[in-house]
XYZ file of C-alpha atoms in Angstrom:
516
model
C -19.879 -14.137 -3.983
C -18.614 -16.822 -1.605
C -16.099 -15.697 0.972
C -15.116 -16.113 4.596
C -16.410 -13.884 7.378
C -13.909 -11.177 8.346
C -15.754 -9.726 11.316
C -19.057 -9.740 13.165
C -20.590 -7.970 16.135
C -20.043 -11.024 18.310
C -16.282 -10.568 17.963
C -16.179 -7.097 19.518
C -19.378 -5.113 20.169
C -17.462 -1.844 20.690
C -15.746 -2.117 17.321
C -18.994 -3.137 15.641
C -20.699 -0.074 17.111
C -17.966 2.062 15.544
C -18.406 0.303 12.198
C -22.124 1.036 12.318
C -21.360 4.770 12.173
C -19.512 4.425 8.854
C -20.990 4.786 5.364
C -22.190 1.528 3.844
C -20.450 1.965 0.461
C -17.202 3.603 -0.658
C -18.833 6.390 -2.671
C -20.993 7.421 0.270
C -17.950 8.697 2.200
C -17.354 11.806 0.048
C -21.101 12.265 -0.536
C -21.600 12.923 3.188
C -19.299 15.925 2.957
C -20.949 17.095 -0.266
C -24.008 17.789 1.870
C -22.232 19.095 4.990
C -19.329 21.157 3.569
C -20.027 21.490 -0.162
C -17.385 24.176 -0.728
C -14.554 22.332 1.026
C -11.764 21.097 -1.242
C -12.180 17.348 -1.648
C -9.620 16.227 -4.168
C -6.913 17.607 -6.427
C -4.125 16.667 -8.799
C -1.673 18.791 -10.816
C -4.386 19.779 -13.324
C -7.675 20.098 -11.416
C -9.234 20.674 -8.019
C -12.778 19.734 -6.962
C -14.912 20.754 -4.010
C -16.950 18.105 -2.225
C -20.074 19.316 -4.052
C -18.307 19.037 -7.412
C -16.917 15.618 -6.517
C -20.355 14.360 -5.517
C -21.879 15.562 -8.786
C -19.023 14.040 -10.798
C -19.459 10.655 -9.106
C -23.202 10.635 -9.818
C -22.698 11.630 -13.460
C -19.991 9.019 -14.043
C -22.088 6.305 -12.380
C -25.031 7.177 -14.639
C -22.705 6.959 -17.651
C -21.580 3.471 -16.596
C -25.139 2.249 -16.106
C -26.125 3.642 -19.512
C -23.145 1.814 -21.020
C -24.459 -1.473 -19.623
C -22.704 -1.945 -16.282
C -24.929 -3.962 -13.947
C -24.922 -4.470 -10.163
C -22.336 -7.121 -9.324
C -20.309 -6.590 -12.491
C -16.542 -6.446 -12.221
C -15.140 -3.263 -13.758
C -11.399 -2.813 -14.230
C -10.031 0.721 -13.846
C -6.592 1.143 -15.417
C -5.131 4.271 -13.916
C -2.482 6.341 -12.266
C -3.277 8.674 -9.376
C -5.505 11.576 -10.311
C -8.952 13.077 -9.943
C -10.243 11.081 -12.919
C -9.114 7.787 -11.403
C -10.687 8.486 -8.025
C -14.011 9.531 -9.553
C -14.146 6.398 -11.713
C -13.485 4.118 -8.718
C -16.178 5.880 -6.692
C -18.540 5.745 -9.691
C -18.193 1.973 -9.990
C -19.281 1.723 -6.347
C -22.213 4.063 -6.975
C -23.300 1.879 -9.907
C -23.418 -1.143 -7.605
C -20.488 -2.817 -9.345
C -17.070 -4.012 -8.143
C -13.991 -1.975 -9.026
C -10.662 -3.574 -9.830
C -8.101 -0.760 -9.978
C -4.963 -1.676 -11.949
C -1.835 0.456 -12.067
C -1.316 1.665 -15.639
C 2.448 1.386 -15.285
C 2.481 -2.408 -15.163
C 3.371 -4.182 -18.380
C 0.782 -5.222 -20.997
C 1.578 -8.854 -20.174
C 0.782 -8.315 -16.482
C -2.407 -6.437 -17.324
C -3.466 -9.317 -19.583
C -2.878 -11.818 -16.767
C -4.985 -9.771 -14.352
C -7.806 -9.199 -16.825
C -7.800 -12.857 -17.844
C -8.364 -13.820 -14.223
C -10.871 -11.050 -13.534
C -13.037 -11.318 -16.714
C -14.461 -7.798 -16.278
C -17.738 -6.569 -17.757
C -15.812 -3.598 -19.120
C -12.555 -1.715 -18.662
C -12.236 1.970 -17.812
C -9.079 3.915 -18.602
C -8.108 7.146 -16.836
C -6.390 8.501 -19.926
C -5.001 11.625 -18.276
C -2.248 9.072 -17.610
C -0.122 8.537 -20.725
C 0.417 4.915 -19.710
C -3.336 4.330 -19.344
C -3.929 6.076 -22.677
C -1.548 3.623 -24.338
C -3.442 0.663 -22.849
C -6.734 2.220 -24.018
C -5.488 2.778 -27.557
C -4.209 -0.790 -27.830
C -7.587 -2.084 -26.626
C -9.598 0.135 -28.971
C -11.455 1.810 -26.096
C -13.697 4.782 -26.902
C -12.209 8.083 -25.651
C -14.417 10.531 -23.776
C -13.882 13.938 -22.194
C -15.760 15.180 -19.163
C -15.570 18.922 -18.400
C -15.120 18.228 -14.688
C -12.946 15.133 -14.405
C -11.092 15.233 -17.726
C -10.233 12.448 -20.145
C -11.117 8.775 -19.854
C -12.018 5.881 -22.119
C -14.509 3.025 -21.908
C -13.917 -0.404 -23.355
C -16.520 -2.571 -25.034
C -18.882 -4.677 -22.944
C -17.965 -8.303 -22.358
C -21.196 -10.274 -22.680
C -19.508 -13.373 -21.235
C -18.858 -11.654 -17.891
C -21.292 -12.973 -15.284
C -22.173 -10.583 -12.407
C -21.351 -11.567 -8.841
C -24.249 -12.185 -6.477
C -24.740 -12.185 -2.743
C -22.791 -9.890 -0.426
C -20.904 -7.801 -2.980
C -17.394 -6.547 -2.198
C -16.052 -3.088 -3.005
C -12.916 -3.998 -4.915
C -10.817 -6.827 -6.256
C -7.305 -5.518 -5.782
C -4.318 -7.334 -7.209
C -1.301 -7.847 -5.006
C 1.813 -5.954 -5.996
C 3.557 -9.130 -7.075
C 6.805 -8.640 -5.111
C 6.760 -12.334 -4.203
C 5.360 -13.831 -7.393
C 2.258 -13.877 -9.570
C -0.382 -11.322 -8.511
C -3.544 -12.593 -6.818
C -6.918 -10.866 -6.721
C -7.655 -9.758 -3.162
C -11.377 -9.374 -2.484
C -12.055 -6.486 -0.080
C -15.481 -5.519 1.211
C -16.781 -1.982 1.590
C -16.555 -2.316 5.372
C -12.921 -3.412 5.181
C -11.781 -0.398 3.159
C -13.934 2.095 5.038
C -12.514 0.767 8.290
C -8.996 1.323 6.952
C -9.791 4.978 6.416
C -11.814 5.461 9.585
C -9.104 3.989 11.796
C -6.634 6.526 10.370
C -9.087 9.378 10.896
C -9.591 8.463 14.545
C -6.017 7.529 15.468
C -4.374 10.419 13.568
C -7.085 13.067 14.118
C -7.764 13.772 10.438
C -10.065 16.768 9.911
C -11.281 19.227 7.296
C -8.142 21.277 8.009
C -5.844 18.570 6.618
C -4.347 18.011 3.184
C -3.193 14.451 2.507
C -0.439 14.026 -0.076
C -1.082 10.727 -1.861
C 1.837 9.324 -3.815
C 1.027 5.676 -3.050
C -1.018 4.331 -6.000
C -4.744 4.205 -5.293
C -4.692 0.906 -7.178
C -3.077 -0.535 -4.027
C -4.209 -0.857 -0.420
C -2.134 1.907 1.167
C -3.148 4.408 -1.511
C -6.853 3.584 -1.585
C -7.815 2.760 1.993
C -5.126 4.464 4.056
C -5.057 7.639 1.950
C -7.950 8.354 -0.435
C -10.716 6.917 1.762
C -9.074 8.389 4.873
C -9.375 11.862 3.352
C -12.985 11.240 2.306
C -14.070 10.049 5.747
C -12.256 12.904 7.489
C -13.484 15.597 5.113
C -9.895 16.471 4.213
C -8.332 17.258 0.838
C -6.809 14.333 -1.068
C -3.901 15.699 -3.124
C -3.084 12.994 -5.666
C 0.391 12.742 -7.185
C 0.334 10.775 -10.472
C 3.922 9.631 -9.991
C 6.559 10.163 -7.375
C 8.933 13.022 -7.996
C 11.144 14.299 -5.166
C 10.960 17.765 -6.721
C 7.149 17.707 -6.771
C 6.983 16.435 -3.198
C 9.409 19.102 -1.982
C 7.224 21.712 -3.709
C 4.071 20.285 -2.109
C 5.668 20.502 1.331
C 6.861 24.081 0.808
C 4.098 25.610 -1.311
C 0.970 23.462 -1.034
C 1.374 23.120 2.717
C 0.442 19.460 2.934
C -0.142 18.242 6.487
C -0.304 14.441 6.323
C 1.577 11.812 4.373
C 1.880 8.026 4.419
C 4.301 6.359 1.990
C 6.904 3.603 1.805
C 10.330 4.440 3.331
C 12.053 4.672 -0.053
C 9.942 7.730 -0.958
C 11.160 9.639 2.081
C 14.779 8.581 1.527
C 14.717 9.917 -2.032
C 13.079 13.158 -0.872
C 15.790 13.818 1.712
C 18.580 12.965 -0.733
C 17.050 15.378 -3.255
C 16.794 18.136 -0.659
C 20.424 17.612 0.386
C 21.654 17.638 -3.210
C 19.803 20.884 -3.999
C 20.381 22.708 -0.725
C 16.685 22.749 0.221
C 15.829 23.246 3.891
C 12.514 21.433 4.258
C 12.275 22.282 7.954
C 11.619 25.974 7.260
C 8.495 25.649 5.153
C 6.624 22.599 6.336
C 3.093 22.348 7.728
C 3.462 18.588 8.031
C 2.097 17.285 11.308
C 2.262 13.582 10.506
C 4.650 11.447 8.473
C 3.945 7.755 8.439
C 5.233 4.736 6.631
C 4.701 1.044 6.114
C 5.310 -1.670 3.573
C 8.885 -2.397 4.626
C 11.141 -1.976 7.671
C 12.499 1.491 8.388
C 16.202 2.197 8.626
C 17.145 3.873 11.917
C 19.198 6.554 10.173
C 16.181 7.497 8.028
C 14.009 7.778 11.143
C 16.574 10.083 12.727
C 16.901 12.248 9.605
C 13.130 12.604 9.287
C 12.752 13.599 12.927
C 15.600 16.114 12.799
C 14.210 17.819 9.677
C 10.486 17.828 10.368
C 10.531 17.736 14.158
C 8.107 14.828 14.109
C 8.290 11.184 15.102
C 8.439 9.053 11.961
C 5.521 6.680 12.536
C 5.724 3.115 11.320
C 2.690 0.950 10.769
C 1.997 -2.495 9.422
C -0.464 -4.029 7.042
C -0.697 -5.809 3.713
C -3.077 -5.878 0.767
C -5.012 -8.670 2.467
C -5.521 -6.638 5.666
C -4.546 -3.166 6.740
C -4.096 -1.718 9.280
C -2.862 -4.514 11.495
C -0.545 -2.673 13.868
C 0.712 0.860 14.457
C 3.135 2.750 16.654
C 0.997 4.981 18.911
C 1.584 8.708 19.176
C 4.050 9.632 21.895
C 5.969 6.360 21.659
C 9.558 6.184 20.427
C 10.192 3.001 18.454
C 12.937 1.273 16.502
C 12.784 0.781 12.745
C 11.652 -2.837 12.958
C 8.893 -2.025 15.459
C 5.350 -1.992 14.104
C 3.787 -1.162 17.468
C 0.648 -2.554 19.002
C -2.455 -4.037 17.410
C -4.627 -1.452 15.660
C -8.003 -0.759 17.309
C -10.443 -3.560 16.603
C -7.690 -5.926 15.431
C -6.213 -8.994 17.057
C -2.574 -9.869 16.432
C -0.465 -12.801 17.600
C 2.794 -14.592 16.827
C 2.370 -18.286 16.040
C 4.745 -21.253 15.976
C 4.871 -23.702 13.070
C 2.588 -26.094 15.000
C -0.099 -23.414 15.370
C 0.488 -22.665 19.048
C 1.080 -19.112 20.214
C 4.726 -18.134 20.609
C 6.217 -16.868 23.852
C 7.491 -13.316 24.306
C 10.514 -12.576 22.070
C 10.124 -15.897 20.254
C 10.087 -15.600 16.459
C 7.060 -16.980 14.638
C 4.566 -16.094 11.923
C 2.394 -13.027 12.448
C -1.341 -13.741 12.377
C -4.100 -11.125 12.466
C -7.847 -10.771 12.233
C -10.243 -7.863 12.312
C -12.725 -5.802 10.294
C -10.295 -4.837 7.522
C -9.355 -8.401 6.577
C -9.982 -9.529 3.019
C -12.831 -11.862 2.149
C -10.426 -14.090 0.223
C -8.574 -14.446 -3.076
C -10.774 -14.146 -6.144
C -11.498 -17.532 -7.751
C -8.739 -19.154 -5.697
C -10.264 -21.162 -2.829
C -7.062 -23.129 -2.252
C -4.968 -19.999 -1.706
C -7.734 -18.552 0.469
C -7.839 -21.662 2.663
C -4.054 -21.619 2.964
C -4.092 -17.976 4.078
C -7.208 -17.681 6.265
C -7.756 -20.128 9.114
C -11.220 -21.593 9.834
C -11.562 -19.196 12.789
C -10.726 -16.134 10.712
C -7.014 -15.510 11.292
C -4.970 -14.166 8.387
C -1.590 -15.841 8.017
C 0.532 -12.889 6.889
C 3.635 -14.873 5.921
C 5.756 -12.368 7.852
C 8.014 -13.480 10.680
C 7.748 -11.431 13.859
C 8.184 -11.366 17.616
C 6.271 -9.740 20.468
C 7.930 -8.189 23.502
C 6.677 -8.346 27.081
C 4.864 -5.003 26.692
C 2.814 -6.246 23.742
C 4.671 -4.461 20.947
C 5.387 -6.364 17.744
C 8.547 -6.387 15.647
C 8.957 -7.616 12.074
C 11.879 -9.985 11.588
C 11.332 -10.771 7.901
C 9.150 -12.624 5.432
C 8.933 -16.345 5.973
C 9.421 -16.929 2.248
C 12.525 -14.709 2.305
C 14.230 -16.683 5.062
C 17.762 -17.697 4.076
C 19.226 -20.813 5.698
C 23.000 -20.617 5.597
C 25.066 -23.430 7.092
C 22.015 -24.436 9.107
C 21.519 -20.951 10.577
C 18.510 -18.726 9.889
C 19.287 -15.397 8.223
C 16.479 -12.833 8.072
C 17.129 -10.339 5.241
C 15.612 -7.428 7.148
C 18.381 -7.579 9.755
C 21.149 -7.581 7.153
C 19.423 -4.783 5.223
C 19.340 -2.692 8.377
C 23.118 -2.970 8.688
C 23.669 -2.208 4.999
C 21.371 0.828 5.133
C 23.257 2.225 8.124
C 26.458 2.537 6.067
C 27.093 6.122 4.879
C 26.011 6.631 1.283
C 23.660 3.639 1.023
C 20.181 4.817 0.028
C 18.472 1.419 0.093
C 19.303 -2.255 -0.045
C 17.847 -5.694 -0.673
C 19.130 -9.041 0.552
C 18.207 -12.310 -1.166
C 19.316 -15.914 -0.957
C 21.252 -17.753 -3.646
C 21.144 -21.541 -3.731
C 24.485 -23.323 -4.044
C 25.169 -27.066 -3.746
C 24.402 -28.066 -0.163
C 23.846 -24.542 1.132
C 22.472 -21.065 0.532
C 24.431 -17.839 0.205
C 23.522 -14.326 1.307
C 23.670 -11.744 -1.492
C 23.340 -8.038 -0.756
C 22.248 -5.475 -3.338
C 22.889 -1.829 -2.468
C 21.857 1.387 -4.177
C 23.989 4.446 -3.500
C 22.604 7.888 -2.790
C 22.873 10.407 -5.616
C 26.466 11.391 -6.339
C 27.951 8.761 -4.013
C 30.448 6.056 -4.979
C 30.407 3.245 -2.452
C 33.530 1.503 -1.192
C 32.278 -2.084 -1.210
C 35.315 -3.351 0.701
C 34.590 -0.887 3.488
C 30.913 -1.871 3.392
C 31.873 -5.535 3.694
C 34.031 -4.729 6.723
C 31.121 -2.771 8.210
C 28.987 -5.911 7.877
C 31.636 -8.051 9.571
C 31.721 -5.635 12.488
C 27.960 -5.593 12.941
C 26.772 -9.094 11.976
C 27.502 -12.673 12.897
C 29.764 -14.305 10.322
C 27.039 -16.415 8.718
C 24.914 -13.286 8.130
C 27.623 -11.339 6.275
C 26.788 -11.216 2.543
C 28.837 -13.564 0.382
C 28.603 -10.981 -2.376
C 27.759 -7.280 -2.498
C 26.366 -5.804 -5.718
C 25.881 -2.087 -6.310
C 23.113 -1.065 -8.726
C 19.824 0.804 -8.952
C 17.244 -1.518 -7.446
C 14.057 -2.487 -9.328
C 11.006 -0.812 -7.822
C 7.366 -1.886 -8.095
C 4.360 0.434 -8.534
C 3.965 0.914 -4.766
C 7.611 1.885 -4.281
C 8.638 -1.463 -2.821
C 11.830 -3.138 -3.964
C 11.074 -6.069 -6.282
C 13.072 -8.762 -4.535
C 11.466 -11.410 -6.716
C 13.194 -9.867 -9.744
C 16.553 -10.025 -7.980
C 16.071 -13.603 -6.783
C 14.916 -14.678 -10.263
C 18.367 -13.911 -11.640
C 19.776 -16.798 -9.647
C 16.877 -19.104 -10.479
C 17.509 -18.610 -14.197
């Protein structure tokens, strides 16, 4: 498989030495613990719980089943799933068979699945049918159902004889972007890239066999797979997989299952706190949580304050994307604002770049560029998009607008593609969203641009917390008091916001209303 070089020893010998201590393949991470601590709990979901020894045996058995079915080294194998033990074992098994996994969230529409599969051309498709959504996809495809006494129900699709195996340096996964900005692209990630994601979390957050990681982020996406599932496997911790987000289930996990570590998008935490308030639940009295982290979108200051007051912990923000994560993180012991993403993650280089390619000065807004061992190899079968995103010297153009302060901390200003130009002035949605989210009763918001003859308008969508009726006139006045006139939304719309599989707000769906 042809791709660009994400990292080599010549870039940073210290980081390369660290990489050399890691497993070579994804499935090898849990297998190490199967030998060292076979009775330790490795993975669980609402219906089953496996030790590391049981997980290792399940991976080997599933890999043998795939090989017997006709999966060859270098084959692309789609795994349609929701979070669960079955899904994790199947992804690991594809690695153990020498093939390339392409995890796809079962909750996306049949049309979207067809687009992804048409681009991927997999050798076969696996379905983790403990998910009702995946079972529906399997039934429509005529996949053969199977039941394993350890991992539960799954289905295997027919072999595609037209699928040609990849050759050369084989990646671990082809992961489709969440599609919040348009048509999904297949992101090619190597084993080293994903293992580094997990290892960096283990080292920076001191993950150990004493930890239980609550994983609500889909393992079909970067934050769920690398920053959660693989993190647990490298650290020897328990990965507790939640098939879907439920504030009630999360509150129960905090109180009864005594989870210790969690990384999720901000909207998950906001809904948890609103649920606890509405039901009179005091989360502070039962928690064993020692780390709460987030990423994927800017964090509202009021949410940070609520999280800290309830759990007694700093609410840690980090930054990354499907194409590369982690990129930056707020270090322990540092207080930071909601738009702060902290300093470059160990082994990573980060800079802010002007439109002409030169590096921006302190506090000057430009595009955030990054490179390091977790960067993608490229976009699958899309050399033009790869060349537009990765520079010849290995920098990833993130598309996000940012600034760096004099101390070397980075701050996200907004996505370059989301920039609204109103009356000749730049409006970054993230700033307006921060003001909207600070208004009492607003749970989350999204700001998009609307083209009008000769100009562009700012439109704000707001979702109220449960049981709250917003006074939009008062909210508009709040914006006037806290924003320059050209940044104040022309229109405010209250509704439940569309959410993608990762929990991010689907701004593309909101903007498409104006385009149509």
